[in-house]
Short mmCIF file of C-alpha atoms in Angstrom, two decimals:
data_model
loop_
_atom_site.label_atom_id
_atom_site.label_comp_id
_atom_site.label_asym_id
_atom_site.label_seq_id
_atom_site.Cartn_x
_atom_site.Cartn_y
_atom_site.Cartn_z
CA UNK A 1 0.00 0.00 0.00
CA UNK A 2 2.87 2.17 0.66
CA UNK A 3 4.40 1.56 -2.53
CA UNK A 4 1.67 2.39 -4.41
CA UNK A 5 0.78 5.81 -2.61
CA UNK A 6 4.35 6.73 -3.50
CA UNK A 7 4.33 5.97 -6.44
CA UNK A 8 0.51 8.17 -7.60
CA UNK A 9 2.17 10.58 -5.07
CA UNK A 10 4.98 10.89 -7.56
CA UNK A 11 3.17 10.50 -10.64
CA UNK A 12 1.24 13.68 -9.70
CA UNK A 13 4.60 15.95 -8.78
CA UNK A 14 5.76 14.50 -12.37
CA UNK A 15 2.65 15.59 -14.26
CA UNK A 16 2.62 19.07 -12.26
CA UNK A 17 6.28 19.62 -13.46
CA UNK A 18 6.11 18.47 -16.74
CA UNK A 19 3.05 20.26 -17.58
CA UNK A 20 4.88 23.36 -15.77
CA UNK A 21 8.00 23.27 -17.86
CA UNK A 22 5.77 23.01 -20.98
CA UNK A 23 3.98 26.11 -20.54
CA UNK A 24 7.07 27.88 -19.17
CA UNK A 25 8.96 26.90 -22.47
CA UNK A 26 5.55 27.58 -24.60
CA UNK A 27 5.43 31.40 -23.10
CA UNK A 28 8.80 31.42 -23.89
CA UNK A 29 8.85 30.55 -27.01
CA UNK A 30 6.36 33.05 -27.73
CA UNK A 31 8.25 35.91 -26.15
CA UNK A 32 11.46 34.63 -28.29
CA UNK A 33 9.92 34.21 -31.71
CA UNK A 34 10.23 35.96 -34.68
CA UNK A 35 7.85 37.87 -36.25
CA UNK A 36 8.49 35.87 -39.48
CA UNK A 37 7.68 32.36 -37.79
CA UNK A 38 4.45 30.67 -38.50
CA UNK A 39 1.10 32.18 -37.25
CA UNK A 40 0.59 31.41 -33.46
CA UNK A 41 -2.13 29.01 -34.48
CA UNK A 42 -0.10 26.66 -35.71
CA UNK A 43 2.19 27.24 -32.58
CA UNK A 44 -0.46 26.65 -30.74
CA UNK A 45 -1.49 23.43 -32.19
CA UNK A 46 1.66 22.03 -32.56
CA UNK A 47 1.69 23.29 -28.19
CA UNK A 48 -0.95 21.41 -27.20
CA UNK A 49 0.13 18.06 -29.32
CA UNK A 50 3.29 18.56 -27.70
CA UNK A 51 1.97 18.80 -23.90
CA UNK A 52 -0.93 16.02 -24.68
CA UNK A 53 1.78 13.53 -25.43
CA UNK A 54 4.04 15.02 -22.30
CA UNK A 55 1.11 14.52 -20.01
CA UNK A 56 -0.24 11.19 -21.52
CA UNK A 57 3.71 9.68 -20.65
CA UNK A 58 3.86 10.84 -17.09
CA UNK A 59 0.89 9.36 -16.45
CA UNK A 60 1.30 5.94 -18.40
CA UNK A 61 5.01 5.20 -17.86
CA UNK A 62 5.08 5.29 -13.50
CA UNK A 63 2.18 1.96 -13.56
CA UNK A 64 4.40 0.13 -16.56
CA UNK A 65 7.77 0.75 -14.53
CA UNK A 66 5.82 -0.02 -11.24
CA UNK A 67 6.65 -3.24 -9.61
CA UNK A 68 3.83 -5.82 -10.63
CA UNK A 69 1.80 -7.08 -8.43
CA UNK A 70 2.65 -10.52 -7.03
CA UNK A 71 0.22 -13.43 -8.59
CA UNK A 72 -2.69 -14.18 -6.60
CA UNK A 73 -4.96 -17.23 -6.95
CA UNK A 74 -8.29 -17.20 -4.52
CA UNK A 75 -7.06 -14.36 -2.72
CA UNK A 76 -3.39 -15.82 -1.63
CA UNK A 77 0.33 -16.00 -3.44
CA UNK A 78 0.52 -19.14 -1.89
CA UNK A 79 -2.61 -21.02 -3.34
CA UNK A 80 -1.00 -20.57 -6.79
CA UNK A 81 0.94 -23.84 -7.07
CA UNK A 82 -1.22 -26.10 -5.39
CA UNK A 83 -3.25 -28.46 -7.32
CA UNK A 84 -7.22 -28.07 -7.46
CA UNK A 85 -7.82 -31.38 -5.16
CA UNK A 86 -5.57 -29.93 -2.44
CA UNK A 87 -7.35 -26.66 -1.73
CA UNK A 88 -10.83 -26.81 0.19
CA UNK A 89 -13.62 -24.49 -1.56
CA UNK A 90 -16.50 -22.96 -0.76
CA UNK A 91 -19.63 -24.68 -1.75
CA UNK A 92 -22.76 -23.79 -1.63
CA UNK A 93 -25.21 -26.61 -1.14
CA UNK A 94 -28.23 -26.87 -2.97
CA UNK A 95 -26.92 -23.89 -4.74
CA UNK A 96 -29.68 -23.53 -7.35
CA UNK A 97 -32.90 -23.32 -4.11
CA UNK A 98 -32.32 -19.56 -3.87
CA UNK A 99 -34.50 -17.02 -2.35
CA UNK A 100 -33.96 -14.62 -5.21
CA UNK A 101 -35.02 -17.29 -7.90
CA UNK A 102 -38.44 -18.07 -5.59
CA UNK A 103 -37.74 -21.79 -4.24
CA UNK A 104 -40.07 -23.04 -1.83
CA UNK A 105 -37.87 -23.58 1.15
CA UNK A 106 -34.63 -22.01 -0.21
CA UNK A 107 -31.33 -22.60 0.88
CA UNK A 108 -29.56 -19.80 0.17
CA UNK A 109 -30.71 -16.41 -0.10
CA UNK A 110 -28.42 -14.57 -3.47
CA UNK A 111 -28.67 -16.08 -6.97
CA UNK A 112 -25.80 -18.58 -8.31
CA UNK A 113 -24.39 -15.30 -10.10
CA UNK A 114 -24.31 -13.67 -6.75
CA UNK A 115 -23.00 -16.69 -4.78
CA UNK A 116 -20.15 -16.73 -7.65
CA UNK A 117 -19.46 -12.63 -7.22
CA UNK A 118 -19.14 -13.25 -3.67
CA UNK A 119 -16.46 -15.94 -3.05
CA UNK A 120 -18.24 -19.61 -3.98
CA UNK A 121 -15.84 -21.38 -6.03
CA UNK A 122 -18.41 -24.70 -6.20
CA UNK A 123 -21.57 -25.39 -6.83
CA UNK A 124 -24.20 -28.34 -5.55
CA UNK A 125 -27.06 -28.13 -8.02
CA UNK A 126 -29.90 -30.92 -7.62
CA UNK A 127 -31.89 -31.44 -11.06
CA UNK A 128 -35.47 -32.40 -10.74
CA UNK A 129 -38.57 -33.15 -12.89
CA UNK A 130 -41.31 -30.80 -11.69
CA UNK A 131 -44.11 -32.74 -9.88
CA UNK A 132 -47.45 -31.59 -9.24
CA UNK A 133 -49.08 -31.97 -6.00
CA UNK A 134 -51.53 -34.34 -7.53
CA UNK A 135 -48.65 -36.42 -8.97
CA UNK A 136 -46.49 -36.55 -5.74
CA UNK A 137 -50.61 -37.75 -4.24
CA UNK A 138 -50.52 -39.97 -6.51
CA UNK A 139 -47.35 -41.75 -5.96
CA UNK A 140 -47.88 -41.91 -2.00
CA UNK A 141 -51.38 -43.63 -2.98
CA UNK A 142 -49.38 -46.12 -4.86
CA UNK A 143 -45.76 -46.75 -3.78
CA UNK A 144 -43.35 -49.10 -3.75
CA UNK A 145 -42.38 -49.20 -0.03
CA UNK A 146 -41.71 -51.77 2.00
CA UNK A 147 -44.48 -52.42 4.78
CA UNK A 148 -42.16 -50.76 6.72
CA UNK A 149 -41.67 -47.62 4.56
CA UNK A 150 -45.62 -47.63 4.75
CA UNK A 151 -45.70 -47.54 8.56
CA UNK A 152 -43.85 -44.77 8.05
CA UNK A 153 -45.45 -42.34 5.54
CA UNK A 154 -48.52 -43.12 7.41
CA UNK A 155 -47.67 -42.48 11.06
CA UNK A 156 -45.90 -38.76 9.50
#
């Protein structure tokens, strides 16, 4: 953090004394010139090109000369050369039964795209044919339990 306030902290003193010697020179050049030179227009123009590109380079070259930023993978350097099956993720379980996407009885409460944005790096989905409640009636009318099953679907 340090670093990098010293280094915008001297960006900014380089584009204040760039852009100072430019208009120092440019107000000196005009005090200097002939009267023969080209019309101040063009002097102008060719001014303004001339502290444009000045300004654009102190502000561009201090972030390419910077120190890069070490490599980070998951939010830690030290992550990075560990294989996928050694690293524990966070899951979210029944990721799809969200309170945002209207599940009865949700499980968690942001959409996958959320869950994702916010740090889950897996994802339990369940797939399931939509059943009616006249179908899932049906089926309890009908099942293939053991007596035992039966005993208990009826005593619930």
């Amino acid at each position: 953090a340090v670093d990098q306030a010293v280094a915008t902290g001297l960006t900014a003193a380089l584009t204040a004394l760039v852009g100072g010697a430019l208009l120092t020179a440019t107000g000196w050049a005009f005090l200097v010139r002939p009267r023969t030179l080209p019309r101040p227009t063009a002097v102008r123009g060719v001014a303004a090109g001339v502290t444009c590109a000045a300004l654009a380079g102190a502000l561009l070259v201090p972030p390419v000369l910077g120190p890069s930023a070490p490599r980070r993978c998951q939010g830690s350097s030290e992550l990075c050369e560990l294989r996928y099956d050694e690293i524990a993720h966070l899951t979210a379980h029944n990721a799809m039964s969200t309170t945002a996407d209207r599940f009865i009885g949700p499980l968690q409460d942001p959409d996958i795209t959320t869950q994702l944005d916010t740090g889950v790096r897996a994802l339990q989905l369940d797939t399931y044919h939509w059943e009616s409640p006249q179908d899932i009636a049906a089926r309890l009318d009908n099942p293939e339990f053991t007596p035992e099953q039966r005993r208990l679907v009826s005593a619930a």
